[in-house]
Amino acid sequence: MSTPRRHRIAPSLLSADFARLGDEVKAVVDAGADWIHFDVMDNHYVPNLTFGPMVCHALRRHTTVPIDVHLMVHPVDALAQAFCQAGADLVSFHPDASTHVDRTLQLIRAEGRHAGLVFNPATPLDVLEWVIDKVDLVLVMSVNPGFGGQSFIDSALRKLERARRIIDASGRDIRLEVDGGIKPDNIRRAADAGADTFVAGSAIFGQPDYKAVIDAMRRALA
Ligand code: DX5
Ligand code: ZN
């Protein structure tokens, strides 16, 4: 009963050259990226530190493709609002990092942005039952958050299948994104499990020819 969903490829800037972020965004968009995935780490929720809303705001001028902000921060609300105002199109957070998940979702949507929930490998999808009407994106982590270049955790496939069932039952237009260890040789398995949006950091930025990798991903999805 599921209808064909257009796949989106969202390169993660985490593996880009931070000294040339504007050029990297342009290069990866020219290579066929649909979204830009922007990993925000606070050295508190995860043991790493990346970039904040000012960098998002600066990059906003360099591209018209959606900026997909993945907040790995605690607390969430002030930064979620700051990223909405910095030009993010989608702002996703980990429900275990927010004291009041429903309120945080409302806050993002009140800013006119799409709101997403992110589930770590060991985090159940239970909260979706209660807030699905306020969710625009479900992000299933296929690695533990904090670093690029890790290996895909297979249990994410079962979680994607379950998330797909929940989304389809809701009848709402909700994207199902997978993040971590995605490469041309496993992207199809994630798609078959129900994902329609694919984050890839090291697989794309770790290669000299971004277009060759994105094209290989699209061929695998075709
Ligand atoms: C990890 C980040 C990912 C990361 C993925 O915490 O959320 O977006 O960039 O990197 P790869 O594709 O290298 O696993
Ligand atoms: Zn991410």
PDB file of C-alpha atoms and ligand atoms in Angstrom:
ATOM      1  CA  MET A   1       0.000   0.000   0.000  1.00  0.00           C
ATOM      2  CA  SER A   2       2.978   2.301   0.310  1.00  0.00           C
ATOM      3  CA  THR A   3       3.323   4.757  -2.546  1.00  0.00           C
ATOM      4  CA  PRO A   4       6.712   5.527  -4.119  1.00  0.00           C
ATOM      5  CA  ARG A   5       8.552   8.175  -2.154  1.00  0.00           C
ATOM      6  CA  ARG A   6      11.126  10.420  -3.706  1.00  0.00           C
ATOM      7  CA  HIS A   7      14.445   9.759  -2.086  1.00  0.00           C
ATOM      8  CA  ARG A   8      16.464  12.595  -0.630  1.00  0.00           C
ATOM      9  CA  ILE A   9      20.215  12.501  -0.073  1.00  0.00           C
ATOM     10  CA  ALA A  10      21.467  14.713   2.730  1.00  0.00           C
ATOM     11  CA  PRO A  11      25.271  14.989   2.937  1.00  0.00           C
ATOM     12  CA  SER A  12      26.474  15.675   6.472  1.00  0.00           C
ATOM     13  CA  LEU A  13      28.840  18.616   6.790  1.00  0.00           C
ATOM     14  CA  LEU A  14      30.429  16.866   9.768  1.00  0.00           C
ATOM     15  CA  SER A  15      32.904  15.270   7.353  1.00  0.00           C
ATOM     16  CA  ALA A  16      33.375  18.377   5.191  1.00  0.00           C
ATOM     17  CA  ASP A  17      36.446  20.621   5.287  1.00  0.00           C
ATOM     18  CA  PHE A  18      35.492  23.059   8.054  1.00  0.00           C
ATOM     19  CA  ALA A  19      37.970  25.623   6.701  1.00  0.00           C
ATOM     20  CA  ARG A  20      35.964  25.821   3.446  1.00  0.00           C
ATOM     21  CA  LEU A  21      32.362  25.197   4.495  1.00  0.00           C
ATOM     22  CA  GLY A  22      30.733  27.544   1.958  1.00  0.00           C
ATOM     23  CA  ASP A  23      32.650  25.956  -0.908  1.00  0.00           C
ATOM     24  CA  GLU A  24      31.848  22.472   0.399  1.00  0.00           C
ATOM     25  CA  VAL A  25      28.123  23.246   0.482  1.00  0.00           C
ATOM     26  CA  LYS A  26      28.242  24.553  -3.069  1.00  0.00           C
ATOM     27  CA  ALA A  27      30.251  21.547  -4.269  1.00  0.00           C
ATOM     28  CA  VAL A  28      27.943  18.997  -2.740  1.00  0.00           C
ATOM     29  CA  VAL A  29      24.809  20.757  -3.981  1.00  0.00           C
ATOM     30  CA  ASP A  30      26.324  20.900  -7.476  1.00  0.00           C
ATOM     31  CA  ALA A  31      26.999  17.169  -7.087  1.00  0.00           C
ATOM     32  CA  GLY A  32      23.280  16.521  -6.520  1.00  0.00           C
ATOM     33  CA  ALA A  33      22.610  16.850  -2.785  1.00  0.00           C
ATOM     34  CA  ASP A  34      18.925  17.368  -1.943  1.00  0.00           C
ATOM     35  CA  TRP A  35      19.428  18.639   1.605  1.00  0.00           C
ATOM     36  CA  ILE A  36      22.383  19.756   3.714  1.00  0.00           C
ATOM     37  CA  HIS A  37      22.596  17.865   7.013  1.00  0.00           C
ATOM     38  CA  PHE A  38      24.017  20.073   9.774  1.00  0.00           C
ATOM     39  CA  ASP A  39      25.196  18.193  12.871  1.00  0.00           C
ATOM     40  CA  VAL A  40      25.177  20.319  16.006  1.00  0.00           C
ATOM     41  CA  MET A  41      27.189  18.831  18.894  1.00  0.00           C
ATOM     42  CA  ASP A  42      27.608  20.515  22.259  1.00  0.00           C
ATOM     43  CA  ASN A  43      30.274  18.451  24.076  1.00  0.00           C
ATOM     44  CA  HIS A  44      27.610  17.633  26.648  1.00  0.00           C
ATOM     45  CA  TYR A  45      24.882  15.515  25.063  1.00  0.00           C
ATOM     46  CA  VAL A  46      27.614  14.007  22.873  1.00  0.00           C
ATOM     47  CA  PRO A  47      31.391  14.060  23.415  1.00  0.00           C
ATOM     48  CA  ASN A  48      32.173  16.320  20.464  1.00  0.00           C
ATOM     49  CA  LEU A  49      31.756  19.973  19.521  1.00  0.00           C
ATOM     50  CA  THR A  50      30.870  21.348  16.091  1.00  0.00           C
ATOM     51  CA  PHE A  51      29.098  24.521  15.046  1.00  0.00           C
ATOM     52  CA  GLY A  52      26.294  26.801  16.156  1.00  0.00           C
ATOM     53  CA  PRO A  53      23.537  28.973  14.708  1.00  0.00           C
ATOM     54  CA  MET A  54      25.915  31.663  13.445  1.00  0.00           C
ATOM     55  CA  VAL A  55      27.563  29.181  11.099  1.00  0.00           C
ATOM     56  CA  CYS A  56      24.132  28.010   9.920  1.00  0.00           C
ATOM     57  CA  HIS A  57      23.154  31.616   9.279  1.00  0.00           C
ATOM     58  CA  ALA A  58      26.349  32.230   7.313  1.00  0.00           C
ATOM     59  CA  LEU A  59      25.790  29.132   5.158  1.00  0.00           C
ATOM     60  CA  ARG A  60      22.169  30.025   4.499  1.00  0.00           C
ATOM     61  CA  ARG A  61      23.397  32.602   1.944  1.00  0.00           C
ATOM     62  CA  HIS A  62      25.330  29.953   0.046  1.00  0.00           C
ATOM     63  CA  THR A  63      22.447  27.666  -0.874  1.00  0.00           C
ATOM     64  CA  THR A  64      18.721  27.408  -1.391  1.00  0.00           C
ATOM     65  CA  VAL A  65      18.510  23.675  -0.601  1.00  0.00           C
ATOM     66  CA  PRO A  66      16.899  22.800   2.746  1.00  0.00           C
ATOM     67  CA  ILE A  67      19.210  22.911   5.757  1.00  0.00           C
ATOM     68  CA  ASP A  68      18.465  19.891   7.946  1.00  0.00           C
ATOM     69  CA  VAL A  69      19.676  20.675  11.466  1.00  0.00           C
ATOM     70  CA  HIS A  70      20.328  17.685  13.725  1.00  0.00           C
ATOM     71  CA  LEU A  71      20.634  18.905  17.294  1.00  0.00           C
ATOM     72  CA  MET A  72      22.748  16.700  19.556  1.00  0.00           C
ATOM     73  CA  VAL A  73      22.471  19.115  22.453  1.00  0.00           C
ATOM     74  CA  HIS A  74      21.076  19.364  25.945  1.00  0.00           C
ATOM     75  CA  PRO A  75      19.099  21.437  26.827  1.00  0.00           C
ATOM     76  CA  VAL A  76      17.301  21.801  23.487  1.00  0.00           C
ATOM     77  CA  ASP A  77      14.827  24.673  23.412  1.00  0.00           C
ATOM     78  CA  ALA A  78      16.994  27.808  23.199  1.00  0.00           C
ATOM     79  CA  LEU A  79      19.211  26.333  20.497  1.00  0.00           C
ATOM     80  CA  ALA A  80      16.237  24.955  18.567  1.00  0.00           C
ATOM     81  CA  GLN A  81      14.779  28.447  18.432  1.00  0.00           C
ATOM     82  CA  ALA A  82      18.133  29.989  17.490  1.00  0.00           C
ATOM     83  CA  PHE A  83      18.509  27.570  14.560  1.00  0.00           C
ATOM     84  CA  CYS A  84      14.984  28.293  13.358  1.00  0.00           C
ATOM     85  CA  GLN A  85      15.912  31.958  13.286  1.00  0.00           C
ATOM     86  CA  ALA A  86      19.241  31.203  11.612  1.00  0.00           C
ATOM     87  CA  GLY A  87      17.492  29.846   8.529  1.00  0.00           C
ATOM     88  CA  ALA A  88      17.228  26.113   9.195  1.00  0.00           C
ATOM     89  CA  ASP A  89      14.359  24.458   7.310  1.00  0.00           C
ATOM     90  CA  LEU A  90      14.135  21.399   9.539  1.00  0.00           C
ATOM     91  CA  VAL A  91      15.193  21.180  13.169  1.00  0.00           C
ATOM     92  CA  SER A  92      15.413  17.751  14.790  1.00  0.00           C
ATOM     93  CA  PHE A  93      16.255  16.854  18.370  1.00  0.00           C
ATOM     94  CA  HIS A  94      16.631  13.794  20.570  1.00  0.00           C
ATOM     95  CA  PRO A  95      13.522  13.357  22.747  1.00  0.00           C
ATOM     96  CA  ASP A  96      15.672  12.127  25.643  1.00  0.00           C
ATOM     97  CA  ALA A  97      17.449  15.519  25.595  1.00  0.00           C
ATOM     98  CA  SER A  98      14.276  17.589  25.964  1.00  0.00           C
ATOM     99  CA  THR A  99      12.418  17.858  29.245  1.00  0.00           C
ATOM    100  CA  HIS A 100       9.138  18.591  27.443  1.00  0.00           C
ATOM    101  CA  VAL A 101       9.147  17.002  24.015  1.00  0.00           C
ATOM    102  CA  ASP A 102       5.700  18.212  22.983  1.00  0.00           C
ATOM    103  CA  ARG A 103       6.608  21.776  23.912  1.00  0.00           C
ATOM    104  CA  THR A 104       9.863  21.673  21.931  1.00  0.00           C
ATOM    105  CA  LEU A 105       8.034  20.376  18.847  1.00  0.00           C
ATOM    106  CA  GLN A 106       5.493  23.174  19.176  1.00  0.00           C
ATOM    107  CA  LEU A 107       8.247  25.730  19.553  1.00  0.00           C
ATOM    108  CA  ILE A 108       9.918  24.677  16.277  1.00  0.00           C
ATOM    109  CA  ARG A 109       6.637  24.595  14.364  1.00  0.00           C
ATOM    110  CA  ALA A 110       5.609  27.982  15.742  1.00  0.00           C
ATOM    111  CA  GLU A 111       8.759  29.345  14.080  1.00  0.00           C
ATOM    112  CA  GLY A 112       7.449  28.010  10.762  1.00  0.00           C
ATOM    113  CA  ARG A 113      10.024  25.207  10.546  1.00  0.00           C
ATOM    114  CA  HIS A 114       9.660  21.465  10.209  1.00  0.00           C
ATOM    115  CA  ALA A 115      10.211  19.541  13.433  1.00  0.00           C
ATOM    116  CA  GLY A 116      11.931  16.185  13.760  1.00  0.00           C
ATOM    117  CA  LEU A 117      12.564  13.585  16.450  1.00  0.00           C
ATOM    118  CA  VAL A 118      15.805  11.581  16.523  1.00  0.00           C
ATOM    119  CA  PHE A 119      16.096   8.096  17.977  1.00  0.00           C
ATOM    120  CA  ASN A 120      19.418   6.668  19.153  1.00  0.00           C
ATOM    121  CA  PRO A 121      20.151   2.976  18.510  1.00  0.00           C
ATOM    122  CA  ALA A 122      18.866   1.971  21.972  1.00  0.00           C
ATOM    123  CA  THR A 123      15.990   4.485  22.178  1.00  0.00           C
ATOM    124  CA  PRO A 124      12.462   3.161  21.583  1.00  0.00           C
ATOM    125  CA  LEU A 125      10.008   4.932  19.287  1.00  0.00           C
ATOM    126  CA  ASP A 126       7.332   5.086  21.996  1.00  0.00           C
ATOM    127  CA  VAL A 127       6.963   8.865  22.205  1.00  0.00           C
ATOM    128  CA  LEU A 128       5.797   8.968  18.586  1.00  0.00           C
ATOM    129  CA  GLU A 129       2.448   7.568  19.659  1.00  0.00           C
ATOM    130  CA  TRP A 130       1.757  10.770  21.579  1.00  0.00           C
ATOM    131  CA  VAL A 131       3.197  13.486  19.357  1.00  0.00           C
ATOM    132  CA  ILE A 132       2.958  12.127  15.818  1.00  0.00           C
ATOM    133  CA  ASP A 133       0.610  14.983  14.862  1.00  0.00           C
ATOM    134  CA  LYS A 134       3.404  17.476  15.541  1.00  0.00           C
ATOM    135  CA  VAL A 135       6.251  15.618  13.813  1.00  0.00           C
ATOM    136  CA  ASP A 136       7.444  16.289  10.253  1.00  0.00           C
ATOM    137  CA  LEU A 137      10.475  14.010  10.279  1.00  0.00           C
ATOM    138  CA  VAL A 138      11.585  10.877  12.099  1.00  0.00           C
ATOM    139  CA  LEU A 139      15.342  10.317  12.160  1.00  0.00           C
ATOM    140  CA  VAL A 140      16.603   6.847  13.018  1.00  0.00           C
ATOM    141  CA  MET A 141      20.248   6.811  14.119  1.00  0.00           C
ATOM    142  CA  SER A 142      22.197   3.870  12.733  1.00  0.00           C
ATOM    143  CA  VAL A 143      25.268   4.805  14.813  1.00  0.00           C
ATOM    144  CA  ASN A 144      25.628   6.281  18.268  1.00  0.00           C
ATOM    145  CA  PRO A 145      25.697  10.047  17.777  1.00  0.00           C
ATOM    146  CA  GLY A 146      28.865  12.072  18.150  1.00  0.00           C
ATOM    147  CA  PHE A 147      31.224  11.092  15.355  1.00  0.00           C
ATOM    148  CA  GLY A 148      31.351  10.465  11.635  1.00  0.00           C
ATOM    149  CA  GLY A 149      32.849   7.396  10.052  1.00  0.00           C
ATOM    150  CA  GLN A 150      31.277   4.735  12.302  1.00  0.00           C
ATOM    151  CA  SER A 151      29.817   1.424  11.128  1.00  0.00           C
ATOM    152  CA  PHE A 152      26.101   0.967  10.457  1.00  0.00           C
ATOM    153  CA  ILE A 153      24.268  -0.765  13.336  1.00  0.00           C
ATOM    154  CA  ASP A 154      21.971  -3.392  11.822  1.00  0.00           C
ATOM    155  CA  SER A 155      19.183  -3.099  14.397  1.00  0.00           C
ATOM    156  CA  ALA A 156      18.383   0.277  12.790  1.00  0.00           C
ATOM    157  CA  LEU A 157      16.767  -1.663   9.946  1.00  0.00           C
ATOM    158  CA  ARG A 158      14.131  -3.121  12.256  1.00  0.00           C
ATOM    159  CA  LYS A 159      13.585   0.282  13.789  1.00  0.00           C
ATOM    160  CA  LEU A 160      13.122   1.825  10.343  1.00  0.00           C
ATOM    161  CA  GLU A 161      10.517  -0.819   9.512  1.00  0.00           C
ATOM    162  CA  ARG A 162       8.656  -0.056  12.710  1.00  0.00           C
ATOM    163  CA  ALA A 163       8.885   3.704  12.166  1.00  0.00           C
ATOM    164  CA  ARG A 164       7.606   3.266   8.614  1.00  0.00           C
ATOM    165  CA  ARG A 165       4.551   1.416   9.897  1.00  0.00           C
ATOM    166  CA  ILE A 166       3.835   4.152  12.457  1.00  0.00           C
ATOM    167  CA  ILE A 167       4.221   6.890   9.836  1.00  0.00           C
ATOM    168  CA  ASP A 168       2.032   5.145   7.276  1.00  0.00           C
ATOM    169  CA  ALA A 169      -0.649   4.478   9.896  1.00  0.00           C
ATOM    170  CA  SER A 170      -0.666   8.182  10.794  1.00  0.00           C
ATOM    171  CA  GLY A 171      -1.506   9.144   7.218  1.00  0.00           C
ATOM    172  CA  ARG A 172       0.691  12.208   7.643  1.00  0.00           C
ATOM    173  CA  ASP A 173       3.422  13.467   5.334  1.00  0.00           C
ATOM    174  CA  ILE A 174       6.402  12.597   7.516  1.00  0.00           C
ATOM    175  CA  ARG A 175       9.880  11.894   6.175  1.00  0.00           C
ATOM    176  CA  LEU A 176      11.844   8.931   7.516  1.00  0.00           C
ATOM    177  CA  GLU A 177      15.555   9.676   7.631  1.00  0.00           C
ATOM    178  CA  VAL A 178      18.460   7.386   8.500  1.00  0.00           C
ATOM    179  CA  ASP A 179      21.791   8.696   9.772  1.00  0.00           C
ATOM    180  CA  GLY A 180      25.088   6.905  10.323  1.00  0.00           C
ATOM    181  CA  GLY A 181      27.299   4.598   8.293  1.00  0.00           C
ATOM    182  CA  ILE A 182      25.287   5.020   5.084  1.00  0.00           C
ATOM    183  CA  LYS A 183      27.215   4.152   1.902  1.00  0.00           C
ATOM    184  CA  PRO A 184      26.347   3.164  -1.667  1.00  0.00           C
ATOM    185  CA  ASP A 185      26.537  -0.515  -0.688  1.00  0.00           C
ATOM    186  CA  ASN A 186      24.027  -0.391   2.189  1.00  0.00           C
ATOM    187  CA  ILE A 187      21.698   2.488   1.257  1.00  0.00           C
ATOM    188  CA  ARG A 188      19.331   0.125  -0.523  1.00  0.00           C
ATOM    189  CA  ARG A 189      18.819  -1.949   2.627  1.00  0.00           C
ATOM    190  CA  ALA A 190      17.823   1.186   4.522  1.00  0.00           C
ATOM    191  CA  ALA A 191      15.425   2.159   1.736  1.00  0.00           C
ATOM    192  CA  ASP A 192      13.895  -1.306   1.678  1.00  0.00           C
ATOM    193  CA  ALA A 193      13.322  -0.976   5.429  1.00  0.00           C
ATOM    194  CA  GLY A 194      11.346   2.221   4.798  1.00  0.00           C
ATOM    195  CA  ALA A 195      13.785   5.127   4.837  1.00  0.00           C
ATOM    196  CA  ASP A 196      13.242   7.873   2.261  1.00  0.00           C
ATOM    197  CA  THR A 197      15.963  10.325   3.328  1.00  0.00           C
ATOM    198  CA  PHE A 198      19.615   9.371   3.714  1.00  0.00           C
ATOM    199  CA  VAL A 199      22.338  11.180   5.615  1.00  0.00           C
ATOM    200  CA  ALA A 200      25.900  10.417   4.565  1.00  0.00           C
ATOM    201  CA  GLY A 201      28.987  12.174   5.830  1.00  0.00           C
ATOM    202  CA  SER A 202      32.245  10.282   5.413  1.00  0.00           C
ATOM    203  CA  ALA A 203      30.990   8.282   2.418  1.00  0.00           C
ATOM    204  CA  ILE A 204      30.573  11.517   0.424  1.00  0.00           C
ATOM    205  CA  PHE A 205      33.072  14.006   1.835  1.00  0.00           C
ATOM    206  CA  GLY A 206      35.695  11.299   2.272  1.00  0.00           C
ATOM    207  CA  GLN A 207      35.896  10.838  -1.508  1.00  0.00           C
ATOM    208  CA  PRO A 208      37.340  13.269  -4.042  1.00  0.00           C
ATOM    209  CA  ASP A 209      34.354  13.040  -6.420  1.00  0.00           C
ATOM    210  CA  TYR A 210      31.143  13.848  -4.520  1.00  0.00           C
ATOM    211  CA  LYS A 211      28.990  13.412  -7.610  1.00  0.00           C
ATOM    212  CA  ALA A 212      30.309   9.910  -8.238  1.00  0.00           C
ATOM    213  CA  VAL A 213      29.234   8.861  -4.724  1.00  0.00           C
ATOM    214  CA  ILE A 214      25.812  10.529  -4.882  1.00  0.00           C
ATOM    215  CA  ASP A 215      25.216   9.024  -8.334  1.00  0.00           C
ATOM    216  CA  ALA A 216      26.181   5.583  -6.984  1.00  0.00           C
ATOM    217  CA  MET A 217      23.697   6.046  -4.138  1.00  0.00           C
ATOM    218  CA  ARG A 218      20.931   6.972  -6.566  1.00  0.00           C
ATOM    219  CA  ARG A 219      21.711   3.975  -8.755  1.00  0.00           C
ATOM    220  CA  ALA A 220      21.502   1.728  -5.701  1.00  0.00           C
ATOM    221  CA  LEU A 221      18.116   3.262  -4.835  1.00  0.00           C
ATOM    222  CA  ALA A 222      16.719   3.083  -8.388  1.00  0.00           C
TER     223      ALA A 222
HETATM  224  C1  DX5 B   1      26.687  11.400  13.854  1.00  0.00           C
HETATM  225  C2  DX5 B   1      25.997  12.370  12.920  1.00  0.00           C
HETATM  226  C3  DX5 B   1      25.979  11.944  11.522  1.00  0.00           C
HETATM  227  C4  DX5 B   1      27.334  11.770  10.892  1.00  0.00           C
HETATM  228  C5  DX5 B   1      27.228  10.642   9.937  1.00  0.00           C
HETATM  229  O1  DX5 B   1      26.452  11.799  15.161  1.00  0.00           O
HETATM  230  O2  DX5 B   1      24.660  12.570  13.336  1.00  0.00           O
HETATM  231  O3  DX5 B   1      25.184  12.832  10.744  1.00  0.00           O
HETATM  232  O4  DX5 B   1      27.800  12.885  10.195  1.00  0.00           O
HETATM  233  O5  DX5 B   1      28.490  10.382   9.457  1.00  0.00           O
HETATM  234  P1  DX5 B   1      28.771   9.070   8.635  1.00  0.00           P
HETATM  235  O6  DX5 B   1      27.926   9.143   7.408  1.00  0.00           O
HETATM  236  O7  DX5 B   1      30.229   9.182   8.351  1.00  0.00           O
HETATM  237  O8  DX5 B   1      28.421   7.906   9.502  1.00  0.00           O
HETATM  238 ZN    ZN B   2      23.342  13.730  11.970  1.00  0.00          ZN
END
